[in-house]
PDB file of C-alpha atoms in Angstrom:
ATOM      1  CA  MET A   1     126.225 113.253  84.786  1.00 48.00           C
ATOM      2  CA  ILE A   2     125.495 109.815  84.657  1.00 51.00           C
ATOM      3  CA  LYS A   3     128.208 107.348  84.349  1.00 56.00           C
ATOM      4  CA  SER A   4     128.530 103.711  83.174  1.00 63.00           C
ATOM      5  CA  SER A   5     131.201 101.857  81.513  1.00 65.00           C
ATOM      6  CA  GLU A   6     128.684 100.554  78.897  1.00 80.00           C
ATOM      7  CA  ILE A   7     128.223 104.045  77.323  1.00 89.00           C
ATOM      8  CA  ASP A   8     130.661 106.301  75.201  1.00 92.00           C
ATOM      9  CA  GLN A   9     131.026 110.041  75.305  1.00 93.00           C
ATOM     10  CA  PHE A  10     128.214 110.707  72.738  1.00 94.00           C
ATOM     11  CA  ASP A  11     125.648 108.484  74.829  1.00 95.00           C
ATOM     12  CA  GLN A  12     126.585 110.616  77.713  1.00 94.00           C
ATOM     13  CA  LYS A  13     126.239 113.969  75.899  1.00 94.00           C
ATOM     14  CA  ILE A  14     122.506 112.737  74.805  1.00 95.00           C
ATOM     15  CA  LEU A  15     122.075 111.833  78.424  1.00 94.00           C
ATOM     16  CA  ASP A  16     122.922 115.228  79.693  1.00 93.00           C
ATOM     17  CA  ALA A  17     121.180 117.055  77.018  1.00 94.00           C
ATOM     18  CA  LEU A  18     118.041 115.486  77.568  1.00 94.00           C
ATOM     19  CA  VAL A  19     118.294 115.874  81.259  1.00 90.00           C
ATOM     20  CA  GLU A  20     118.700 119.743  80.639  1.00 89.00           C
ATOM     21  CA  ASP A  21     115.736 119.560  78.325  1.00 91.00           C
ATOM     22  CA  GLY A  22     113.983 116.479  77.477  1.00 91.00           C
ATOM     23  CA  ARG A  23     111.625 117.984  74.805  1.00 92.00           C
ATOM     24  CA  MET A  24     114.511 118.844  72.233  1.00 93.00           C
ATOM     25  CA  SER A  25     113.906 117.667  68.853  1.00 94.00           C
ATOM     26  CA  ILE A  26     116.271 115.125  67.323  1.00 95.00           C
ATOM     27  CA  THR A  27     117.869 117.699  65.053  1.00 95.00           C
ATOM     28  CA  GLU A  28     118.789 119.789  68.111  1.00 96.00           C
ATOM     29  CA  LEU A  29     119.822 116.890  70.161  1.00 96.00           C
ATOM     30  CA  SER A  30     121.985 115.769  67.195  1.00 95.00           C
ATOM     31  CA  GLU A  31     123.341 119.068  66.543  1.00 95.00           C
ATOM     32  CA  ARG A  32     124.118 119.443  70.435  1.00 95.00           C
ATOM     33  CA  VAL A  33     126.234 116.346  70.606  1.00 95.00           C
ATOM     34  CA  GLY A  34     127.858 116.446  67.358  1.00 95.00           C
ATOM     35  CA  LEU A  35     126.239 113.369  65.309  1.00 95.00           C
ATOM     36  CA  SER A  36     123.969 113.553  62.303  1.00 95.00           C
ATOM     37  CA  LYS A  37     120.294 112.725  62.930  1.00 95.00           C
ATOM     38  CA  THR A  38     120.231 109.120  62.172  1.00 95.00           C
ATOM     39  CA  PRO A  39     123.117 107.892  64.446  1.00 94.00           C
ATOM     40  CA  CYS A  40     121.798 110.122  67.129  1.00 95.00           C
ATOM     41  CA  GLN A  41     118.182 108.791  66.955  1.00 95.00           C
ATOM     42  CA  ALA A  42     119.640 105.257  66.766  1.00 95.00           C
ATOM     43  CA  ARG A  43     121.960 105.656  70.019  1.00 95.00           C
ATOM     44  CA  LEU A  44     118.704 107.603  71.642  1.00 95.00           C
ATOM     45  CA  LYS A  45     116.566 104.350  70.908  1.00 94.00           C
ATOM     46  CA  LYS A  46     119.537 102.066  72.496  1.00 93.00           C
ATOM     47  CA  LEU A  47     119.606 104.029  75.564  1.00 94.00           C
ATOM     48  CA  ILE A  48     115.776 104.020  75.860  1.00 94.00           C
ATOM     49  CA  ASP A  49     115.777 100.113  75.021  1.00 93.00           C
ATOM     50  CA  SER A  50     118.869  99.788  77.513  1.00 92.00           C
ATOM     51  CA  GLY A  51     116.849 101.174  80.390  1.00 92.00           C
ATOM     52  CA  TYR A  52     119.135 104.301  80.761  1.00 94.00           C
ATOM     53  CA  ILE A  53     116.039 106.554  80.032  1.00 94.00           C
ATOM     54  CA  ASP A  54     113.031 105.376  82.018  1.00 92.00           C
ATOM     55  CA  GLY A  55     110.942 107.934  80.126  1.00 91.00           C
ATOM     56  CA  PHE A  56     109.880 111.284  79.363  1.00 90.00           C
ATOM     57  CA  LYS A  57     107.326 113.282  81.380  1.00 87.00           C
ATOM     58  CA  ALA A  58     105.704 116.857  82.037  1.00 86.00           C
ATOM     59  CA  VAL A  59     107.361 118.613  85.126  1.00 84.00           C
ATOM     60  CA  LEU A  60     104.349 120.351  86.866  1.00 87.00           C
ATOM     61  CA  ASN A  61     104.871 123.764  88.714  1.00 89.00           C
ATOM     62  CA  PRO A  62     103.622 122.863  92.386  1.00 90.00           C
ATOM     63  CA  VAL A  63     103.443 126.657  93.579  1.00 89.00           C
ATOM     64  CA  LYS A  64     101.117 127.460  90.644  1.00 93.00           C
ATOM     65  CA  LEU A  65      99.226 124.276  91.309  1.00 94.00           C
ATOM     66  CA  GLY A  66      98.884 125.631  95.064  1.00 94.00           C
ATOM     67  CA  LEU A  67     100.874 122.709  96.470  1.00 94.00           C
ATOM     68  CA  ASP A  68     103.904 124.750  98.072  1.00 92.00           C
ATOM     69  CA  HIS A  69     103.874 123.040 101.531  1.00 96.00           C
ATOM     70  CA  VAL A  70     106.495 120.507 101.721  1.00 97.00           C
ATOM     71  CA  ALA A  71     107.229 118.442 104.774  1.00 98.00           C
ATOM     72  CA  PHE A  72     109.731 115.332 105.453  1.00 98.00           C
ATOM     73  CA  ALA A  73     107.995 112.695 107.524  1.00 98.00           C
ATOM     74  CA  GLU A  74     110.158 110.213 109.503  1.00 98.00           C
ATOM     75  CA  VAL A  75     108.440 106.856 109.741  1.00 98.00           C
ATOM     76  CA  LYS A  76     109.239 104.196 112.085  1.00 98.00           C
ATOM     77  CA  LEU A  77     107.707 100.934 111.726  1.00 98.00           C
ATOM     78  CA  THR A  78     106.746  98.223 114.656  1.00 98.00           C
ATOM     79  CA  ASP A  79     108.181  95.303 112.331  1.00 97.00           C
ATOM     80  CA  THR A  80     110.738  95.580 109.739  1.00 96.00           C
ATOM     81  CA  ARG A  81     110.328  91.668 108.380  1.00 97.00           C
ATOM     82  CA  GLU A  82     110.021  91.597 104.593  1.00 97.00           C
ATOM     83  CA  GLU A  83     106.388  91.013 104.776  1.00 97.00           C
ATOM     84  CA  ALA A  84     105.933  94.188 106.822  1.00 97.00           C
ATOM     85  CA  LEU A  85     108.096  96.234 104.634  1.00 98.00           C
ATOM     86  CA  LEU A  86     106.504  95.092 101.681  1.00 97.00           C
ATOM     87  CA  SER A  87     103.144  95.942 103.144  1.00 98.00           C
ATOM     88  CA  PHE A  88     103.962  99.285 103.656  1.00 98.00           C
ATOM     89  CA  ASN A  89     105.744  99.840 100.387  1.00 98.00           C
ATOM     90  CA  ASN A  90     102.446  98.821  98.793  1.00 97.00           C
ATOM     91  CA  ALA A  91     100.303 100.923 100.769  1.00 97.00           C
ATOM     92  CA  ILE A  92     102.541 104.211 100.526  1.00 97.00           C
ATOM     93  CA  LYS A  93     102.506 103.928  96.677  1.00 97.00           C
ATOM     94  CA  LYS A  94      98.831 104.623  96.994  1.00 97.00           C
ATOM     95  CA  ILE A  95      99.129 108.242  98.746  1.00 98.00           C
ATOM     96  CA  LYS A  96      99.124 111.072  96.025  1.00 96.00           C
ATOM     97  CA  GLU A  97     100.383 113.545  98.538  1.00 97.00           C
ATOM     98  CA  ILE A  98     103.617 111.523  99.040  1.00 98.00           C
ATOM     99  CA  GLU A  99     106.079 112.751  96.265  1.00 95.00           C
ATOM    100  CA  GLU A 100     109.011 110.404  97.393  1.00 96.00           C
ATOM    101  CA  CYS A 101     109.465 107.601  99.935  1.00 98.00           C
ATOM    102  CA  HIS A 102     113.103 106.141 100.952  1.00 98.00           C
ATOM    103  CA  MET A 103     113.777 103.398 102.843  1.00 98.00           C
ATOM    104  CA  ILE A 104     116.546 104.664 105.432  1.00 96.00           C
ATOM    105  CA  ALA A 105     119.218 102.876 107.642  1.00 96.00           C
ATOM    106  CA  GLY A 106     119.430 104.919 110.654  1.00 93.00           C
ATOM    107  CA  ARG A 107     117.220 105.905 113.763  1.00 96.00           C
ATOM    108  CA  PHE A 108     113.894 105.625 111.638  1.00 97.00           C
ATOM    109  CA  ASP A 109     112.893 103.362 108.786  1.00 98.00           C
ATOM    110  CA  TYR A 110     111.350 105.426 105.982  1.00 98.00           C
ATOM    111  CA  LEU A 111     111.669 109.420 104.972  1.00 98.00           C
ATOM    112  CA  LEU A 112     108.670 110.635 103.038  1.00 98.00           C
ATOM    113  CA  LYS A 113     108.650 113.746 101.058  1.00 98.00           C
ATOM    114  CA  VAL A 114     105.044 114.907 101.261  1.00 98.00           C
ATOM    115  CA  ARG A 115     103.575 117.782  99.229  1.00 97.00           C
ATOM    116  CA  THR A 116     100.109 119.622 100.102  1.00 98.00           C
ATOM    117  CA  SER A 117      98.602 122.799  99.911  1.00 97.00           C
ATOM    118  CA  ASP A 118      99.274 123.848 103.642  1.00 97.00           C
ATOM    119  CA  ILE A 119     100.001 122.653 107.178  1.00 97.00           C
ATOM    120  CA  ARG A 120      96.355 121.945 107.727  1.00 98.00           C
ATOM    121  CA  ARG A 121      95.943 119.506 104.888  1.00 98.00           C
ATOM    122  CA  TYR A 122      99.539 117.852 105.946  1.00 98.00           C
ATOM    123  CA  ARG A 123      98.013 117.192 109.150  1.00 98.00           C
ATOM    124  CA  ILE A 124      95.074 115.348 107.523  1.00 98.00           C
ATOM    125  CA  VAL A 125      97.429 113.569 105.494  1.00 98.00           C
ATOM    126  CA  LEU A 126      99.672 112.415 108.487  1.00 98.00           C
ATOM    127  CA  GLY A 127      97.004 111.721 110.719  1.00 97.00           C
ATOM    128  CA  GLU A 128      94.431 109.795 108.451  1.00 97.00           C
ATOM    129  CA  LYS A 129      96.593 108.301 105.663  1.00 98.00           C
ATOM    130  CA  ILE A 130     100.140 108.037 106.949  1.00 98.00           C
ATOM    131  CA  SER A 131      99.770 107.062 110.547  1.00 97.00           C
ATOM    132  CA  SER A 132      97.393 104.324 109.532  1.00 96.00           C
ATOM    133  CA  LEU A 133      99.486 102.525 106.967  1.00 97.00           C
ATOM    134  CA  PRO A 134     100.694  98.996 107.917  1.00 95.00           C
ATOM    135  CA  PHE A 135     103.089  98.561 110.883  1.00 98.00           C
ATOM    136  CA  VAL A 136     103.585 102.359 111.472  1.00 98.00           C
ATOM    137  CA  ALA A 137     104.672 102.775 115.120  1.00 98.00           C
ATOM    138  CA  SER A 138     105.472 106.610 114.938  1.00 97.00           C
ATOM    139  CA  THR A 139     106.151 109.613 112.853  1.00 98.00           C
ATOM    140  CA  SER A 140     108.181 112.710 113.011  1.00 98.00           C
ATOM    141  CA  THR A 141     107.843 115.760 110.790  1.00 98.00           C
ATOM    142  CA  ASN A 142     110.242 118.366 109.517  1.00 98.00           C
ATOM    143  CA  VAL A 143     108.764 121.166 107.610  1.00 97.00           C
ATOM    144  CA  VAL A 144     110.571 122.840 104.586  1.00 96.00           C
ATOM    145  CA  MET A 145     110.775 126.568 105.054  1.00 95.00           C
ATOM    146  CA  GLN A 146     112.560 127.103 101.765  1.00 92.00           C
ATOM    147  CA  SER A 147     113.442 124.623  98.711  1.00 88.00           C
ATOM    148  CA  VAL A 148     116.599 125.837  97.514  1.00 91.00           C
ATOM    149  CA  LYS A 149     117.293 122.862  95.059  1.00 87.00           C
ATOM    150  CA  GLU A 150     114.890 120.213  93.779  1.00 82.00           C
ATOM    151  CA  SER A 151     115.759 117.811  90.982  1.00 73.00           C
ATOM    152  CA  TRP A 152     113.381 119.421  88.422  1.00 61.00           C
ATOM    153  CA  SER A 153     114.537 122.953  89.346  1.00 55.00           C
TER     154      SER A 153
END
């Protein structure tokens, strides 16, 4: 549930419904939130234009695509000044196997969610791509045994 003082209960219902099923028609959406189509469509446009909705996309099934190996890599940098962080951030965005990258306040600097076909492919991605990124001092890997809940499931 998304909360903000700028949206009312109808906007919230629209957001909640679209998180559940982003492909529903405006007719179904309007019925679900209790508005007629025209006001519902106007509210949806306002939510998009205001940045509450970033976009719509297809969620692919990684298992069907043979990408069911998930690892979390902890990355420690040699330098954490702004220039080094920007350099690392820009480089990390180019590695397709990295699904998520988060700067962390803690014993390491970044946490990466990496999805590959198997452990051998992960080792190659880690050794040839991640470890050679700018300012990387060290990495540590945690391999996922089972994904219990992911944002798309």
